[in-house]
Amino acid sequence: MGHLPHGVLRAGAPPLTPGPPGPAPPPDTPWDDEMHERKPVQSWLTDMDGVLVHEGQPVPGAPEFINKLRSSGKPFLILTNNSIYTPRDLQARLTRMGFEVPEHALWTAALATAQFLADQRPGGTAYAIGEAGLTTALHAVGYVLTDFAPDYVVLGETRTYSFEAITKAVRLINDGARFICTNPDVTGPSVEGALPAAGSVAAMISKATGVEPYFVGKPNPMMMRSALNTINAHSESTAMIGDRMDTDVLCGLEAGLETILVLTGISTRTEAERYPYRPSRIVGSVADLMDEI
């Protein structure tokens, strides 16, 4: 006999009697934020310009924030995409503004780039366009700077981009050198206004060679990973403070960090809403984070 449709009784079969009620289905519940609550912040990463310093002046409450971080003993690093200055240069600059920052607490795109190259090709050679921040970092990892068949062309910021140096970079890349850029920022701040930065010059070199560079600095999460490794921190218990949605927040988000946008620099609260991703939270300034240290 063929199977009857579900729920249809054969003639003469006893009527169905309901059994004991089963467990009720779980009610539809909203997304439970507590299930995804982050671990308490044990380590801090913070951008410099727009977060601690704005237009050459300390952000109100920023020196106190850094001093409290130091006294707490919690690991922290101050990050910058700017590759012009060495950590010692930046330390002196911050000291003049009232910050007490040890040299080892400063992490630049130049340092991250040098570390990346040392990991990729130890003891290599590079043709570098940049200033002391970049050349010092490359020397420190054992790189030789040369314009004779280098392994890499490394582009960073400089106060005076030389057309001759850019031309040399184009020819070396055409001859097979790998193209690296410290960061993709197209402009940088100055008292007079915006200045062309490494990203703009990289675009010109790319247009001339057809070769795109590998950018090491923010928003590449490698910048965050190298910073975390430097202070032996874990992404689950580290916060990244920044003033830019397109670099600081994006970089921290992709590295798995808690992200805090401050409103003392580039991005506004209204602009932040236009992005397809969001920071973990938005605060007025680092002064609002004092009680969390």
CSV table of C-alpha atoms in Angstrom, one decimal:
chain,number,residue,atom,x,y,z
A,1,MET,CA,0.0,0.0,0.0
A,2,GLY,CA,1.4,3.4,-0.9
A,3,HIS,CA,2.1,6.0,1.7
A,4,LEU,CA,-0.7,8.3,2.7
A,5,PRO,CA,-0.1,12.0,2.9
A,6,HIS,CA,1.1,13.2,6.3
A,7,GLY,CA,-1.7,13.8,8.7
A,8,VAL,CA,-4.3,11.5,6.8
A,9,LEU,CA,-5.6,8.4,8.8
A,10,ARG,CA,-6.4,5.1,7.3
A,11,ALA,CA,-9.9,3.9,7.6
A,12,GLY,CA,-10.4,2.2,11.0
A,13,ALA,CA,-7.2,3.5,12.6
A,14,PRO,CA,-7.6,4.8,16.1
A,15,PRO,CA,-7.8,8.5,16.5
A,16,LEU,CA,-4.6,10.4,17.2
A,17,THR,CA,-4.2,11.6,20.8
A,18,PRO,CA,-1.9,14.4,21.6
A,19,GLY,CA,1.2,13.5,23.6
A,20,PRO,CA,2.7,15.6,26.4
A,21,PRO,CA,3.7,19.0,25.3
A,22,GLY,CA,7.3,19.4,24.2
A,23,PRO,CA,9.5,22.2,25.3
A,24,ALA,CA,8.4,25.6,24.1
A,25,PRO,CA,10.6,27.0,21.3
A,26,PRO,CA,12.9,29.7,22.5
A,27,PRO,CA,11.5,33.2,22.0
A,28,ASP,CA,13.0,35.4,19.4
A,29,THR,CA,15.5,37.5,21.2
A,30,PRO,CA,17.4,40.6,20.1
A,31,TRP,CA,21.1,40.5,19.5
A,32,ASP,CA,22.7,40.2,22.9
A,33,ASP,CA,25.5,42.7,23.2
A,34,GLU,CA,26.7,41.2,26.5
A,35,MET,CA,27.6,37.9,24.6
A,36,HIS,CA,30.1,40.0,22.6
A,37,GLU,CA,31.4,42.2,25.3
A,38,ARG,CA,35.1,42.9,24.9
A,39,LYS,CA,37.7,42.1,27.5
A,40,PRO,CA,38.8,45.1,29.7
A,41,VAL,CA,41.4,47.2,27.9
A,42,GLN,CA,44.9,46.3,29.1
A,43,SER,CA,46.9,47.9,26.3
A,44,TRP,CA,46.5,51.1,24.4
A,45,LEU,CA,47.5,52.3,20.9
A,46,THR,CA,46.8,55.9,20.0
A,47,ASP,CA,47.4,58.1,17.0
A,48,MET,CA,49.3,61.3,17.5
A,49,ASP,CA,48.2,64.1,15.2
A,50,GLY,CA,44.5,64.9,15.9
A,51,VAL,CA,44.4,62.8,19.0
A,52,LEU,CA,47.2,64.1,21.2
A,53,VAL,CA,48.4,67.1,19.2
A,54,HIS,CA,46.4,69.4,17.0
A,55,GLU,CA,47.9,72.2,14.8
A,56,GLY,CA,51.1,72.1,16.8
A,57,GLN,CA,49.5,72.3,20.2
A,58,PRO,CA,48.6,69.6,22.7
A,59,VAL,CA,44.9,68.6,22.8
A,60,PRO,CA,43.5,69.6,26.2
A,61,GLY,CA,43.9,66.8,28.7
A,62,ALA,CA,46.2,64.8,26.4
A,63,PRO,CA,49.4,65.2,28.4
A,64,GLU,CA,47.6,64.1,31.5
A,65,PHE,CA,46.2,61.1,29.7
A,66,ILE,CA,49.6,60.0,28.6
A,67,ASN,CA,51.1,60.6,32.1
A,68,LYS,CA,48.3,58.5,33.6
A,69,LEU,CA,49.0,55.7,31.1
A,70,ARG,CA,52.7,55.8,32.1
A,71,SER,CA,52.0,55.7,35.8
A,72,SER,CA,49.4,52.8,35.3
A,73,GLY,CA,52.1,50.5,33.9
A,74,LYS,CA,49.8,49.5,31.1
A,75,PRO,CA,51.6,48.9,27.7
A,76,PHE,CA,51.0,51.7,25.2
A,77,LEU,CA,52.3,53.0,21.9
A,78,ILE,CA,51.8,56.3,20.1
A,79,LEU,CA,51.5,55.7,16.4
A,80,THR,CA,52.0,57.9,13.4
A,81,ASN,CA,52.0,57.4,9.7
A,82,ASN,CA,54.5,60.2,9.3
A,83,SER,CA,57.9,58.7,8.4
A,84,ILE,CA,59.9,62.0,8.5
A,85,TYR,CA,60.9,61.9,12.1
A,86,THR,CA,62.8,59.3,14.2
A,87,PRO,CA,61.3,58.3,17.6
A,88,ARG,CA,63.9,60.5,19.3
A,89,ASP,CA,62.8,63.5,17.2
A,90,LEU,CA,59.1,62.9,18.0
A,91,GLN,CA,60.0,62.5,21.7
A,92,ALA,CA,61.7,65.9,21.7
A,93,ARG,CA,58.7,67.5,19.9
A,94,LEU,CA,56.2,66.0,22.4
A,95,THR,CA,58.4,67.0,25.4
A,96,ARG,CA,58.3,70.6,24.4
A,97,MET,CA,54.5,70.4,24.5
A,98,GLY,CA,54.4,68.9,28.0
A,99,PHE,CA,54.3,65.2,27.3
A,100,GLU,CA,56.5,62.8,29.1
A,101,VAL,CA,56.9,60.0,26.6
A,102,PRO,CA,59.8,57.5,26.5
A,103,GLU,CA,61.4,57.0,23.1
A,104,HIS,CA,60.4,53.3,22.9
A,105,ALA,CA,56.7,54.3,23.2
A,106,LEU,CA,56.7,55.8,19.7
A,107,TRP,CA,55.9,53.7,16.6
A,108,THR,CA,56.2,55.2,13.1
A,109,ALA,CA,55.3,53.9,9.7
A,110,ALA,CA,59.0,54.0,8.9
A,111,LEU,CA,59.7,51.6,11.8
A,112,ALA,CA,56.9,49.3,10.6
A,113,THR,CA,58.2,49.4,7.0
A,114,ALA,CA,61.7,48.6,8.1
A,115,GLN,CA,60.5,45.7,10.2
A,116,PHE,CA,58.4,44.4,7.3
A,117,LEU,CA,61.4,44.5,4.9
A,118,ALA,CA,63.7,42.8,7.4
A,119,ASP,CA,61.1,40.0,7.8
A,120,GLN,CA,60.6,39.7,4.0
A,121,ARG,CA,64.2,40.0,2.8
A,122,PRO,CA,66.7,40.1,5.7
A,123,GLY,CA,69.9,42.1,4.9
A,124,GLY,CA,68.5,43.5,1.7
A,125,THR,CA,69.1,46.7,-0.2
A,126,ALA,CA,66.8,49.7,-0.9
A,127,TYR,CA,66.7,53.0,-2.7
A,128,ALA,CA,64.9,55.3,-0.2
A,129,ILE,CA,63.1,58.6,-0.8
A,130,GLY,CA,62.6,60.1,2.6
A,131,GLU,CA,64.2,61.7,5.6
A,132,ALA,CA,66.0,60.5,8.8
A,133,GLY,CA,63.0,58.7,10.2
A,134,LEU,CA,63.0,56.3,7.2
A,135,THR,CA,66.7,56.0,6.5
A,136,THR,CA,67.6,55.5,10.2
A,137,ALA,CA,65.0,52.8,10.5
A,138,LEU,CA,66.3,51.0,7.4
A,139,HIS,CA,69.9,51.1,8.7
A,140,ALA,CA,68.8,49.8,12.1
A,141,VAL,CA,67.5,46.6,10.5
A,142,GLY,CA,70.7,46.1,8.5
A,143,TYR,CA,69.6,47.4,5.2
A,144,VAL,CA,72.0,48.9,2.7
A,145,LEU,CA,70.8,52.1,0.9
A,146,THR,CA,71.9,52.1,-2.7
A,147,ASP,CA,70.7,53.2,-6.1
A,148,PHE,CA,72.4,50.2,-7.8
A,149,ALA,CA,69.9,47.4,-8.5
A,150,PRO,CA,68.2,47.6,-5.1
A,151,ASP,CA,65.8,45.0,-3.9
A,152,TYR,CA,63.2,47.7,-3.1
A,153,VAL,CA,62.3,51.3,-3.8
A,154,VAL,CA,61.0,52.6,-0.5
A,155,LEU,CA,59.0,55.9,-0.6
A,156,GLY,CA,58.3,57.9,2.5
A,157,GLU,CA,57.6,61.6,3.3
A,158,THR,CA,60.1,64.3,2.8
A,159,ARG,CA,59.9,68.1,3.1
A,160,THR,CA,61.3,68.5,-0.4
A,161,TYR,CA,60.4,65.8,-3.0
A,162,SER,CA,63.1,65.8,-5.6
A,163,PHE,CA,62.1,65.3,-9.3
A,164,GLU,CA,65.5,63.7,-9.8
A,165,ALA,CA,64.9,61.2,-7.0
A,166,ILE,CA,61.4,60.4,-8.3
A,167,THR,CA,62.8,59.8,-11.8
A,168,LYS,CA,65.4,57.5,-10.4
A,169,ALA,CA,62.7,55.6,-8.5
A,170,VAL,CA,60.7,55.2,-11.7
A,171,ARG,CA,63.7,53.7,-13.6
A,172,LEU,CA,64.6,51.4,-10.8
A,173,ILE,CA,61.1,50.0,-10.6
A,174,ASN,CA,61.0,49.6,-14.3
A,175,ASP,CA,64.2,47.6,-14.0
A,176,GLY,CA,62.6,45.3,-11.4
A,177,ALA,CA,62.9,46.8,-8.0
A,178,ARG,CA,59.9,46.1,-5.7
A,179,PHE,CA,57.8,49.2,-4.8
A,180,ILE,CA,57.1,49.9,-1.1
A,181,CYS,CA,55.5,53.0,0.4
A,182,THR,CA,55.4,53.8,4.1
A,183,ASN,CA,51.8,55.0,4.0
A,184,PRO,CA,49.0,55.9,1.6
A,185,ASP,CA,48.2,59.4,3.0
A,186,VAL,CA,47.8,61.7,0.1
A,187,THR,CA,48.1,64.9,2.1
A,188,GLY,CA,49.7,65.9,5.4
A,189,PRO,CA,49.0,68.8,7.8
A,190,SER,CA,51.0,72.0,8.1
A,191,VAL,CA,50.5,75.4,9.6
A,192,GLU,CA,50.0,76.8,6.0
A,193,GLY,CA,47.6,74.1,5.0
A,194,ALA,CA,47.6,70.7,3.3
A,195,LEU,CA,50.9,69.3,1.9
A,196,PRO,CA,51.3,66.5,-0.7
A,197,ALA,CA,52.3,63.4,1.2
A,198,ALA,CA,53.7,60.0,0.3
A,199,GLY,CA,50.4,58.6,-1.2
A,200,SER,CA,50.3,61.4,-3.8
A,201,VAL,CA,53.9,60.9,-4.9
A,202,ALA,CA,53.3,57.1,-4.9
A,203,ALA,CA,50.4,57.7,-7.3
A,204,MET,CA,52.6,59.6,-9.7
A,205,ILE,CA,55.3,56.9,-9.6
A,206,SER,CA,52.6,54.2,-10.2
A,207,LYS,CA,51.2,56.2,-13.1
A,208,ALA,CA,54.7,56.3,-14.7
A,209,THR,CA,55.6,52.6,-14.1
A,210,GLY,CA,52.2,50.8,-14.0
A,211,VAL,CA,53.3,49.3,-10.7
A,212,GLU,CA,51.3,49.8,-7.5
A,213,PRO,CA,53.2,50.0,-4.2
A,214,TYR,CA,52.6,47.9,-1.1
A,215,PHE,CA,51.6,50.3,1.7
A,216,VAL,CA,52.8,49.3,5.1
A,217,GLY,CA,51.3,52.1,7.3
A,218,LYS,CA,47.7,52.7,8.3
A,219,PRO,CA,45.1,51.5,7.3
A,220,ASN,CA,47.1,48.3,6.6
A,221,PRO,CA,46.3,46.2,9.7
A,222,MET,CA,50.0,45.1,9.6
A,223,MET,CA,50.8,48.5,11.2
A,224,MET,CA,48.6,47.5,14.1
A,225,ARG,CA,50.0,43.9,14.3
A,226,SER,CA,53.5,45.1,14.4
A,227,ALA,CA,52.6,47.6,17.1
A,228,LEU,CA,50.9,44.9,19.2
A,229,ASN,CA,53.9,42.6,18.8
A,230,THR,CA,56.2,45.4,19.9
A,231,ILE,CA,54.4,45.7,23.3
A,232,ASN,CA,53.4,42.0,23.6
A,233,ALA,CA,49.8,42.9,23.5
A,234,HIS,CA,46.7,41.0,22.4
A,235,SER,CA,44.1,42.4,20.1
A,236,GLU,CA,41.2,41.3,22.3
A,237,SER,CA,42.3,43.5,25.1
A,238,THR,CA,43.8,46.5,23.2
A,239,ALA,CA,42.1,49.7,22.2
A,240,MET,CA,43.0,51.9,19.2
A,241,ILE,CA,42.3,55.7,19.6
A,242,GLY,CA,42.2,57.7,16.4
A,243,ASP,CA,40.7,60.8,14.8
A,244,ARG,CA,40.3,59.4,11.3
A,245,MET,CA,37.7,56.8,10.2
A,246,ASP,CA,39.5,55.9,7.0
A,247,THR,CA,42.8,55.1,8.7
A,248,ASP,CA,42.8,54.7,12.4
A,249,VAL,CA,39.4,53.2,12.9
A,250,LEU,CA,39.6,51.0,9.8
A,251,CYS,CA,43.0,49.8,10.7
A,252,GLY,CA,42.1,49.0,14.3
A,253,LEU,CA,38.8,47.3,13.2
A,254,GLU,CA,40.6,45.0,10.7
A,255,ALA,CA,43.2,44.1,13.3
A,256,GLY,CA,40.5,43.1,15.8
A,257,LEU,CA,40.9,45.9,18.3
A,258,GLU,CA,38.4,48.0,20.1
A,259,THR,CA,38.3,51.3,18.2
A,260,ILE,CA,37.7,54.7,19.7
A,261,LEU,CA,37.1,57.7,17.5
A,262,VAL,CA,37.9,61.1,19.1
A,263,LEU,CA,36.4,64.3,17.7
A,264,THR,CA,39.6,66.5,18.1
A,265,GLY,CA,40.9,65.8,14.6
A,266,ILE,CA,39.7,65.0,11.1
A,267,SER,CA,36.5,62.9,11.3
A,268,THR,CA,33.3,64.4,12.8
A,269,ARG,CA,30.4,62.4,14.3
A,270,THR,CA,28.3,63.2,11.2
A,271,GLU,CA,31.0,62.0,8.8
A,272,ALA,CA,31.5,58.8,10.9
A,273,GLU,CA,27.9,57.8,10.2
A,274,ARG,CA,28.5,57.8,6.4
A,275,TYR,CA,31.0,54.9,6.6
A,276,PRO,CA,29.9,51.3,6.2
A,277,TYR,CA,31.8,50.4,9.4
A,278,ARG,CA,31.6,52.0,12.8
A,279,PRO,CA,34.0,52.6,15.7
A,280,SER,CA,33.3,50.8,18.9
A,281,ARG,CA,32.5,54.2,20.3
A,282,ILE,CA,32.9,57.9,19.9
A,283,VAL,CA,34.2,60.3,22.6
A,284,GLY,CA,35.0,64.0,22.6
A,285,SER,CA,38.7,63.6,23.3
A,286,VAL,CA,41.2,61.4,25.2
A,287,ALA,CA,40.4,63.4,28.3
A,288,ASP,CA,37.1,61.4,28.4
A,289,LEU,CA,39.1,58.2,28.7
A,290,MET,CA,41.0,59.1,31.9
A,291,ASP,CA,38.8,57.1,34.2
A,292,GLU,CA,39.4,53.9,32.2
A,293,ILE,CA,43.1,53.7,32.8
